[in-house]
C-alpha cells in the first residue's frame, strides 16, 4: 500500500513556479505550496502473499488497485 502526493500534480506545480520566475517574479516572494492531490495505491497480490486482508471500504477509497 502506498499513499503519497501525485507526481504529475507536483510537476505541474513546479512548472507554474518556473513560469512565474521567468516572467520576473522573485523566488523569495513566491509562497511555499504543499501538495494538494494524493494517491492511494493498494497491491492486493502482495497483500495476499503476506496473508493480509484488505477491508473493502479501503479498496473502495483507493485510486488504484493492483490485482
N, CA and C of each residue as an Amber inpcrd file, in Angstrom:
protein
   201
   0.8520000  -1.1560000   0.0000000   0.0000000   0.0000000   0.0000000
   0.9020000   1.2230000   0.0000000   0.5010000   2.2140000  -0.7630000
   1.2600000   3.4500000  -0.8620000   0.2970000   4.6270000  -0.8600000
   0.6440000   5.6390000  -0.0800000  -0.1590000   6.8600000  -0.0440000
   0.8070000   8.0290000  -0.1220000   0.6970000   8.8160000  -1.1710000
   1.6200000   9.9300000  -1.3290000   1.1330000  10.9210000  -2.3570000
   1.8700000  12.0180000  -2.4910000   1.4640000  13.0640000  -3.4270000
   1.5640000  12.6000000  -4.8770000   0.7410000  13.1860000  -5.7030000
   0.7480000  12.8870000  -7.1300000   1.9740000  13.5360000  -7.7720000
   2.7850000  12.7310000  -8.4630000   3.9710000  13.2800000  -9.1130000
   3.5900000  14.1910000 -10.2750000   2.5110000  13.8870000 -10.9560000
   2.0550000  14.7290000 -12.0540000   1.6420000  16.1040000 -11.5370000
   0.8960000  16.1340000 -10.4510000   0.4640000  17.4120000  -9.8760000
   1.6710000  18.2060000  -9.3810000   2.6700000  17.5280000  -8.8020000
   3.8740000  18.2100000  -8.3260000   4.6550000  18.8200000  -9.4900000
   4.7220000  18.1010000 -10.6120000   5.4220000  18.6220000 -11.7870000
   4.6920000  19.8410000 -12.3520000   3.3760000  19.7910000 -12.3570000
   2.6030000  20.9380000 -12.8420000   2.7880000  22.1440000 -11.9240000
   2.8580000  21.8970000 -10.6320000   3.0580000  22.9690000  -9.6680000
   4.4600000  23.5760000  -9.8580000   5.4500000  22.7390000 -10.0930000
   6.8140000  23.2300000 -10.3340000   6.8810000  24.0520000 -11.6140000
   6.1710000  23.5990000 -12.6370000   6.1400000  24.3430000 -13.9000000
   5.5120000  25.7200000 -13.7030000   4.5150000  25.7940000 -12.8570000
   3.8810000  27.0790000 -12.5550000   4.8710000  28.0250000 -11.8810000
   5.6790000  27.4860000 -10.9610000   6.6970000  28.3020000 -10.2900000
   7.7250000  28.8070000 -11.3000000   8.2000000  27.9190000 -12.1730000
   9.1850000  28.3060000 -13.1800000   8.6200000  29.3960000 -14.0790000
   7.3650000  29.2550000 -14.4710000   6.7140000  30.2560000 -15.3150000
   6.6980000  31.6180000 -14.6200000   6.3540000  31.6490000 -13.3500000
   6.3150000  32.9150000 -12.6030000   7.7050000  33.5400000 -12.5010000
   8.7150000  32.7090000 -12.2860000  10.0840000  33.2260000 -12.1720000
  10.5670000  33.7710000 -13.5090000  10.2550000  33.0500000 -14.5870000
  10.6610000  33.5200000 -15.9090000   9.9520000  34.8090000 -16.3100000
   8.7950000  35.0590000 -15.7370000   8.0600000  36.2930000 -16.0120000
   8.4920000  37.4380000 -15.1000000   9.5110000  37.1840000 -14.2420000
  10.0840000  38.2570000 -13.4510000   9.8140000  38.2270000 -11.9570000
   9.0700000  37.2700000 -11.4690000   8.8040000  37.1980000 -10.0280000
  10.0700000  36.7760000  -9.2940000  10.2640000  37.3350000  -8.1290000
  11.4110000  36.9590000  -7.3050000  11.0680000  35.6710000  -6.5620000
  11.9550000  34.6680000  -6.6020000  11.6820000  33.4050000  -5.9060000
  11.3930000  33.5940000  -4.4200000  12.0370000  34.5670000  -3.7950000
  11.8310000  34.8090000  -2.3660000  10.4250000  35.3200000  -2.0720000
   9.7730000  35.8940000  -3.0660000   8.4270000  36.4380000  -2.8720000
   7.3270000  35.4120000  -3.1290000   7.6730000  34.2680000  -3.7060000
   6.6680000  33.2510000  -4.0140000   6.3270000  32.4430000  -2.7620000
   5.0680000  32.1550000  -2.5510000   4.6830000  31.3800000  -1.3730000
   5.0880000  29.9120000  -1.5140000   5.3080000  29.2780000  -0.3770000
   5.5890000  27.8450000  -0.3640000   4.2560000  27.1230000  -0.4470000
   4.1420000  26.1990000  -1.3830000   2.9010000  25.4480000  -1.5500000
   3.1450000  23.9830000  -1.2220000   2.1620000  23.3730000  -0.6020000
   2.2430000  21.9560000  -0.2890000   1.3560000  21.1870000  -1.2490000
   1.6380000  19.8990000  -1.4310000   0.8030000  19.0930000  -2.3300000
  -0.6570000  19.0900000  -1.8730000  -1.5430000  19.0730000  -2.8400000
  -2.9740000  19.0380000  -2.5260000  -3.6470000  17.7850000  -3.0690000
  -2.9590000  17.0600000  -3.9400000  -3.5280000  15.8600000  -4.5410000
  -2.6850000  14.6500000  -4.1380000  -3.3140000  13.6720000  -3.5070000
  -2.6350000  12.4650000  -3.0460000  -3.2890000  11.2370000  -3.6780000
  -2.4940000  10.1750000  -3.8370000  -2.9930000   8.9360000  -4.4170000
  -2.7820000   7.7770000  -3.4500000  -3.7870000   6.9190000  -3.3660000
  -3.7120000   5.6940000  -2.5710000  -3.6870000   4.5200000  -3.5370000
  -2.6120000   3.7280000  -3.4740000  -2.4620000   2.5550000  -4.3340000
  -2.3380000   1.3360000  -3.4310000  -3.1250000   0.3000000  -3.7180000
  -3.1050000  -0.9310000  -2.9350000  -2.7400000  -2.0900000  -3.8440000
  -1.7570000  -2.8720000  -3.4230000  -1.3120000  -4.0400000  -4.1740000
  -1.9050000  -5.2830000  -3.5100000  -2.9930000  -5.7870000  -4.0720000
  -3.6680000  -6.9550000  -3.4970000  -2.8530000  -8.2360000  -3.6360000
  -2.0760000  -8.3340000  -4.7000000  -1.2590000  -9.5240000  -4.9110000
  -0.2470000  -9.6770000  -3.7700000   0.4100000  -8.5920000  -3.4140000
   1.3770000  -8.6340000  -2.3190000   0.6790000  -8.8610000  -0.9880000
  -0.4690000  -8.2200000  -0.7980000  -1.2220000  -8.3990000   0.4480000
  -1.6000000  -9.8690000   0.6260000  -2.0130000 -10.5180000  -0.4590000
  -2.3960000 -11.9260000  -0.3860000  -1.1850000 -12.7920000  -0.0470000
  -0.0280000 -12.4720000  -0.6460000   1.1870000 -13.2350000  -0.3700000
   1.6080000 -13.0940000   1.0960000   1.3230000 -11.9410000   1.7030000
   1.6680000 -11.7100000   3.1060000   0.5900000 -12.2060000   4.0570000
  -0.5160000 -12.6710000   3.5000000  -1.6100000 -13.1750000   4.3230000
  -2.4530000 -12.0760000   4.9420000  -2.4790000 -10.9170000   4.3030000
  -3.2460000  -9.7760000   4.8100000  -4.5860000  -9.6690000   4.1010000
  -5.5760000  -9.2150000   4.8260000  -6.8920000  -8.9630000   4.2470000
  -7.1140000  -7.4540000   4.2270000  -7.4200000  -6.9380000   3.0640000
  -7.6590000  -5.5040000   2.9240000  -9.1650000  -5.2730000   2.9740000
  -9.6300000  -4.4230000   3.9000000 -11.0680000  -4.1620000   4.0100000
 -11.6400000  -3.5710000   2.7230000 -12.8610000  -3.9450000   2.4000000
 -13.4900000  -3.4700000   1.1690000 -13.6900000  -1.9540000   1.1900000
 -13.8820000  -1.3830000   2.3690000 -14.0400000   0.0750000   2.4570000
 -12.7540000   0.7860000   2.0220000 -11.6150000   0.2010000   2.3540000
 -10.3370000   0.7870000   1.9510000 -10.1150000   0.6070000   0.4540000
 -10.5100000  -0.5470000  -0.0720000 -10.3920000  -0.7760000  -1.5180000
 -11.2530000   0.2090000  -2.3050000 -12.4170000   0.5470000  -1.7570000
 -13.3120000   1.4790000  -2.4440000 -12.7210000   2.8840000  -2.5040000
 -11.9080000   3.2380000  -1.5300000 -11.3110000   4.5750000  -1.4840000
 -10.0280000   4.6840000  -2.2970000  -9.4480000   3.5500000  -2.6820000
  -8.1660000   3.5440000  -3.3830000  -8.2910000   4.1440000  -4.7720000
  -7.2490000   4.8640000  -5.1730000  -7.2010000   5.4210000  -6.5310000
  -6.8070000   4.3420000  -7.5410000  -6.0150000   3.3740000  -7.0730000
  -5.5860000   2.2860000  -7.9550000  -5.4520000   1.0190000  -7.1140000
  -5.9320000  -0.0950000  -7.6660000  -5.8050000  -1.3960000  -7.0050000
  -5.0920000  -2.3260000  -7.9700000  -3.9580000  -2.8600000  -7.5190000
  -3.1820000  -3.7930000  -8.3320000  -3.5690000  -5.1940000  -7.9040000
  -4.0660000  -5.9700000  -8.8860000  -4.5560000  -7.3240000  -8.5430000
  -3.5820000  -8.3910000  -8.9820000
